[in-house]
PDB file of C-alpha atoms in Angstrom:
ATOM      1  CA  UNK A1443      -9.713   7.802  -8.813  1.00  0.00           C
ATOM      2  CA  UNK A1444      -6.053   7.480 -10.510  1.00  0.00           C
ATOM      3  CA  UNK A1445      -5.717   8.112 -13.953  1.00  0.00           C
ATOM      4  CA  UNK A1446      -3.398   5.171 -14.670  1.00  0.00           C
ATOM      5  CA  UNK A1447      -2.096   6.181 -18.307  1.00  0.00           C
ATOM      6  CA  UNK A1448      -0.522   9.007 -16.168  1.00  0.00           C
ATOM      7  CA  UNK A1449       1.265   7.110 -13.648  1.00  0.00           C
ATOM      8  CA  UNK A1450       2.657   4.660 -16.129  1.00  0.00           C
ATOM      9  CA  UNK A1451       4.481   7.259 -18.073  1.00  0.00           C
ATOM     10  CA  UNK A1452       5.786   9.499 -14.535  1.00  0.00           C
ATOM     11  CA  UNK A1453       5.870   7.798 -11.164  1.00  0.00           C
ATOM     12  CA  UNK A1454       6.929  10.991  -9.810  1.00  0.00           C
ATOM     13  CA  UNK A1455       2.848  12.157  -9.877  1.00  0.00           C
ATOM     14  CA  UNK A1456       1.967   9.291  -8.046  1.00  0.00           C
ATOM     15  CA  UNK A1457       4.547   9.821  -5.561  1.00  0.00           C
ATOM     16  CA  UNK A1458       3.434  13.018  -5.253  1.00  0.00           C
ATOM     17  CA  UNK A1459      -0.533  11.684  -5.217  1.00  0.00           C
ATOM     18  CA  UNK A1460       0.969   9.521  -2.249  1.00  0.00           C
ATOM     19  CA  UNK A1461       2.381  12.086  -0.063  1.00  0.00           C
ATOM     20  CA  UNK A1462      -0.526  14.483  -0.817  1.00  0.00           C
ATOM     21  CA  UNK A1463      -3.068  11.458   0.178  1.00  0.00           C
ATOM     22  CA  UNK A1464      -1.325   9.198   2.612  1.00  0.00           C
ATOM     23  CA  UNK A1465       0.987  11.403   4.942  1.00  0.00           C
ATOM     24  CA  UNK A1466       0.934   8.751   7.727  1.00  0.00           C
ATOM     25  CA  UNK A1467       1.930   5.957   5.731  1.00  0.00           C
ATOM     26  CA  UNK A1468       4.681   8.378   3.993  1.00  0.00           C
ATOM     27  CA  UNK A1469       6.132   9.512   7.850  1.00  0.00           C
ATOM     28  CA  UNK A1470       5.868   5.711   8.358  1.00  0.00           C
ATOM     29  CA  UNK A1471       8.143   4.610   5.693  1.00  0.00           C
ATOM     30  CA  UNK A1472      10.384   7.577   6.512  1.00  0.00           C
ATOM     31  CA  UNK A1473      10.662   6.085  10.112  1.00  0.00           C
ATOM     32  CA  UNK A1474      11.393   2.983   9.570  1.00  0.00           C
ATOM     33  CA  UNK A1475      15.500   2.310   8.412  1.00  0.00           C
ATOM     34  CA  UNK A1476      14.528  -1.441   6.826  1.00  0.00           C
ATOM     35  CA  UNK A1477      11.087  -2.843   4.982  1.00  0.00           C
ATOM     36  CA  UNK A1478      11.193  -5.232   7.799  1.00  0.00           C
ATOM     37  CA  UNK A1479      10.799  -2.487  10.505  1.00  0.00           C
ATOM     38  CA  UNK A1480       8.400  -0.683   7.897  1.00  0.00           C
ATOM     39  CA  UNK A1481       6.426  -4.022   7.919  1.00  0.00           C
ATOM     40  CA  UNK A1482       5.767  -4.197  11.672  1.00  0.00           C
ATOM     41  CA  UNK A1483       4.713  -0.336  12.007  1.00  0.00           C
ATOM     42  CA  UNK A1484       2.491  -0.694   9.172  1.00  0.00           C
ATOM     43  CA  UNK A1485       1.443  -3.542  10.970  1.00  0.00           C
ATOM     44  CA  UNK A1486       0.881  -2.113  14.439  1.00  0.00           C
ATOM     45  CA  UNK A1487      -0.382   1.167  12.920  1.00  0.00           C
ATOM     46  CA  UNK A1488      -3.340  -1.191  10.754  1.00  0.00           C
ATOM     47  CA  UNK A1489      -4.017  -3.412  14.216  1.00  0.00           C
ATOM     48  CA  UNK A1490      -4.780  -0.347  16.027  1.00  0.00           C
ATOM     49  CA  UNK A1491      -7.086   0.954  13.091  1.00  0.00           C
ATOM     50  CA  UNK A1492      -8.841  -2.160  13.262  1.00  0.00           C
ATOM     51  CA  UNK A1493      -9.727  -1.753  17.081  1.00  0.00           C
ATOM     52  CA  UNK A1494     -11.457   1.285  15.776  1.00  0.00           C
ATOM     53  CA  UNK A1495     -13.044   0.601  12.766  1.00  0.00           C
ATOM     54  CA  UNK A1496     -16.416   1.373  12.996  1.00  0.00           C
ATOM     55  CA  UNK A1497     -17.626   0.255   9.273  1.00  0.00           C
ATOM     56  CA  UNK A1498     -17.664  -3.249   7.827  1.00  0.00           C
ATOM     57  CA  UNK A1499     -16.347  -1.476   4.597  1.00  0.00           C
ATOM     58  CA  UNK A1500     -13.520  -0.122   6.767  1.00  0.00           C
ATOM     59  CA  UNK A1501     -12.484  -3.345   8.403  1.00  0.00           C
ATOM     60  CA  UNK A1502     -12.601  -5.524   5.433  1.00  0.00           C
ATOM     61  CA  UNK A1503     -10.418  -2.406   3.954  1.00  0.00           C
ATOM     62  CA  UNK A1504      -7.838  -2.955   6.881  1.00  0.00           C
ATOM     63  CA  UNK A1505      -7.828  -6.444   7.039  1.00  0.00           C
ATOM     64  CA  UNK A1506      -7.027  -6.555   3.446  1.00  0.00           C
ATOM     65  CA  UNK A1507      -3.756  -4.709   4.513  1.00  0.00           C
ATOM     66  CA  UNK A1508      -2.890  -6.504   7.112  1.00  0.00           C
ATOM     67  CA  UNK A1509      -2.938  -9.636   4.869  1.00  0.00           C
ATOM     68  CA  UNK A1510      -0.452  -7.895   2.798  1.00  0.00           C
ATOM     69  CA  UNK A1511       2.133  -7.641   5.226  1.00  0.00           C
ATOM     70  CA  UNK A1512       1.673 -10.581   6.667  1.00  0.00           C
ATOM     71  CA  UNK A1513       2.172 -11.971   3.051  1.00  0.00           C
ATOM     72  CA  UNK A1514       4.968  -9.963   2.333  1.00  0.00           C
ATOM     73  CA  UNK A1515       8.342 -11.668   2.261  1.00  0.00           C
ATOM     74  CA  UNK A1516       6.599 -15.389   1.736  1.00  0.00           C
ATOM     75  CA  UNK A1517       6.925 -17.611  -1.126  1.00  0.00           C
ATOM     76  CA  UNK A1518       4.526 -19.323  -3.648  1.00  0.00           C
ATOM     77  CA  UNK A1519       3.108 -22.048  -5.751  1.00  0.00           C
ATOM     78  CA  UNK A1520       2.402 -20.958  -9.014  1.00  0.00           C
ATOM     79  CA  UNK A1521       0.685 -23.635  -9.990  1.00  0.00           C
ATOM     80  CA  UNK A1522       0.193 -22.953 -13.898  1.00  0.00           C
ATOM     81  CA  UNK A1523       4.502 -23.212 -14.012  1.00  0.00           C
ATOM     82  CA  UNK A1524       4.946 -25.014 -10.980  1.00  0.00           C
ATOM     83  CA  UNK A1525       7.637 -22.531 -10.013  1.00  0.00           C
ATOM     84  CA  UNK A1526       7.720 -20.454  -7.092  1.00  0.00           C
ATOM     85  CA  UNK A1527       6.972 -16.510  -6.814  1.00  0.00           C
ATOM     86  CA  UNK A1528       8.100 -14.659  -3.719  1.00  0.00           C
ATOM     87  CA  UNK A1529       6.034 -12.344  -2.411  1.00  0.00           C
ATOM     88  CA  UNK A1530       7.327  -8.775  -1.781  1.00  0.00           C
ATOM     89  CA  UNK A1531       3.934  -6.166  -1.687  1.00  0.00           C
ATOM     90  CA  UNK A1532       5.584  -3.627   1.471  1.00  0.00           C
ATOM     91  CA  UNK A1533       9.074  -4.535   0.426  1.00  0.00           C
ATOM     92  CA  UNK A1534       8.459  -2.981  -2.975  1.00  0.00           C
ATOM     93  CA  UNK A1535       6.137  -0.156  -1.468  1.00  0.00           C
ATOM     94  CA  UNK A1536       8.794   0.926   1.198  1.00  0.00           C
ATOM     95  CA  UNK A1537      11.218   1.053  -1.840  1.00  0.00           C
ATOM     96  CA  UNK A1538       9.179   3.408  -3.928  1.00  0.00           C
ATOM     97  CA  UNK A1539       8.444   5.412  -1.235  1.00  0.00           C
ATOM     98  CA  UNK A1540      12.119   5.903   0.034  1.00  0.00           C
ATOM     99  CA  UNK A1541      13.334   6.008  -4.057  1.00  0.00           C
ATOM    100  CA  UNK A1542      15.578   2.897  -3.690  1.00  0.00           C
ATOM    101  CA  UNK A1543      13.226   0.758  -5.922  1.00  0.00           C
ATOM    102  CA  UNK A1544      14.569  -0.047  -9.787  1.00  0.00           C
ATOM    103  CA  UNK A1545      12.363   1.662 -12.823  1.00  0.00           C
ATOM    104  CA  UNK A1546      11.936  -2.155 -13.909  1.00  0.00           C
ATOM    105  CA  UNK A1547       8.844  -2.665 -11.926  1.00  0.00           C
ATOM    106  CA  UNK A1548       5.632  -1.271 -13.588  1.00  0.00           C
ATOM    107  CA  UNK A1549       3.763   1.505 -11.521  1.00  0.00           C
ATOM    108  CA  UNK A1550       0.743  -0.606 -11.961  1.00  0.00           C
ATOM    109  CA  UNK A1551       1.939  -2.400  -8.384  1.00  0.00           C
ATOM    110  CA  UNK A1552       1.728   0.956  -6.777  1.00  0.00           C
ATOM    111  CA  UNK A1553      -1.583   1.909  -8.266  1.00  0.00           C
ATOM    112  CA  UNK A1554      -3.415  -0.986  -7.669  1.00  0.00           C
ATOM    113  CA  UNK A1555      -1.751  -0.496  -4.029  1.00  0.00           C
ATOM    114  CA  UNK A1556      -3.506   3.197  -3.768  1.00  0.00           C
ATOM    115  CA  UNK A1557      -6.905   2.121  -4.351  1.00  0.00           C
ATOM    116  CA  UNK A1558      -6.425  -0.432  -1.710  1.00  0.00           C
ATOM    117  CA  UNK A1559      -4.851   2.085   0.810  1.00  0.00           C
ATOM    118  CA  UNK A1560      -7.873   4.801   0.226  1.00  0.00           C
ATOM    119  CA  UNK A1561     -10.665   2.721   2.104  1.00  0.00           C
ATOM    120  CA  UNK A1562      -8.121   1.412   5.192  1.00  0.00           C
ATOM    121  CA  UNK A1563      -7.065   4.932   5.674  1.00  0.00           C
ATOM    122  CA  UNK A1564     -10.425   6.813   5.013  1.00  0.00           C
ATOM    123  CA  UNK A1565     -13.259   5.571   6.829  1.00  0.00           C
ATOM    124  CA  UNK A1566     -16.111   7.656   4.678  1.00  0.00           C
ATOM    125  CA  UNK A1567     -14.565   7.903   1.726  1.00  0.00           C
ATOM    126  CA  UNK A1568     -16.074   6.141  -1.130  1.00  0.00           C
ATOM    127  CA  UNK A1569     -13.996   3.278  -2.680  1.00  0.00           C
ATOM    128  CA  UNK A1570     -15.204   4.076  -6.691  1.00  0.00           C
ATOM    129  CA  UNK A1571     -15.243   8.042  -6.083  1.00  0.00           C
ATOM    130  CA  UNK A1572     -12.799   9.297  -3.780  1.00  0.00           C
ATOM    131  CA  UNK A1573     -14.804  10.861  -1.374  1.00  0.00           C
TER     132      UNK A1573
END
C-alpha cells in the first residue's frame, strides 16, 4: 500500500514505486511518441488481458482501465457549476511517466491511479495488501 504523505512531498519515489511495480506499463509509455498512441497500446495491451482474465476481481480490475482510456480526452457536465471538465486520466499519466507533466498537478492523481493499476496488472495480488 502507498504511503501517500510520501508521495505528496517527492514524486520522484513514486516514479520510482512505478517503474519498480509496473515495468510493462513504463516500456509502454516509453513506446509510444504521443498520449494518443499511449492510449491505444494501453488499450490493446488491457483488451488482451481481459481475454485472459481468469478472476472476477481481475476483470472488473481491467475493465475499470479500459474505462479510463476510453474516458480520457472527453468532456463533462459538472453539474454542481454547470461548467464543463475535460477529462485527461492517460494524458496526465503518460506525462508523468515521460517527465513532461507540470508540478501543478497534485500526486494524489497518480496515487489513486497505482492502486487501480495493482489489481489489472496482478491477478493474485490482494487489492488492500499488496500481495
Amino acid at each position: 500500500m502507498l504511503r501517500r504523505n510520501l508521495y505528496n512531498s517527492d514524486s520522484l519515489h513514486l516514479k520510482k514505486d512505478y517503474r519498480k511495480t509496473f515495468p510493462k506499463l513504463i516500456d509502454i509509455a516509453q513506446n509510444s511518441s504521443s498520449s494518443g498512441l499511449f492510449k491505444e497500446n494501453m488499450y490493446a495491451f488491457f483488451s488482451e488481458k481481459l481475454r485472459r482474465a481468469t478472476t472476477d476481481t481481475h476483470l472488473h480490475a481491467i475493465q475499470r482501465v479500459l474505462r479510463l482510456i476510453e474516458f480520457d480526452g472527453q468532456v463533462v457536465n459538472e453539474l454542481s457549476t454547470g461548467s464543463e471538465l475535460p477529462i485527461h486520466t492517460l494524458t496526465y499519466l503518460w506525462q508523468f511517466l515521460q517527465n513532461e507533466l507540470s508540478d501543478s498537478l497534485s500526486p494524489d492523481l497518480f496515487i489513486d491511479l497505482y492502486s487501480c493499476w495493482s489489481p489489472a496488472f496482478f491477478r493474485k495480488r490482494s487489492i488492500q495488501t499488496g500481495r
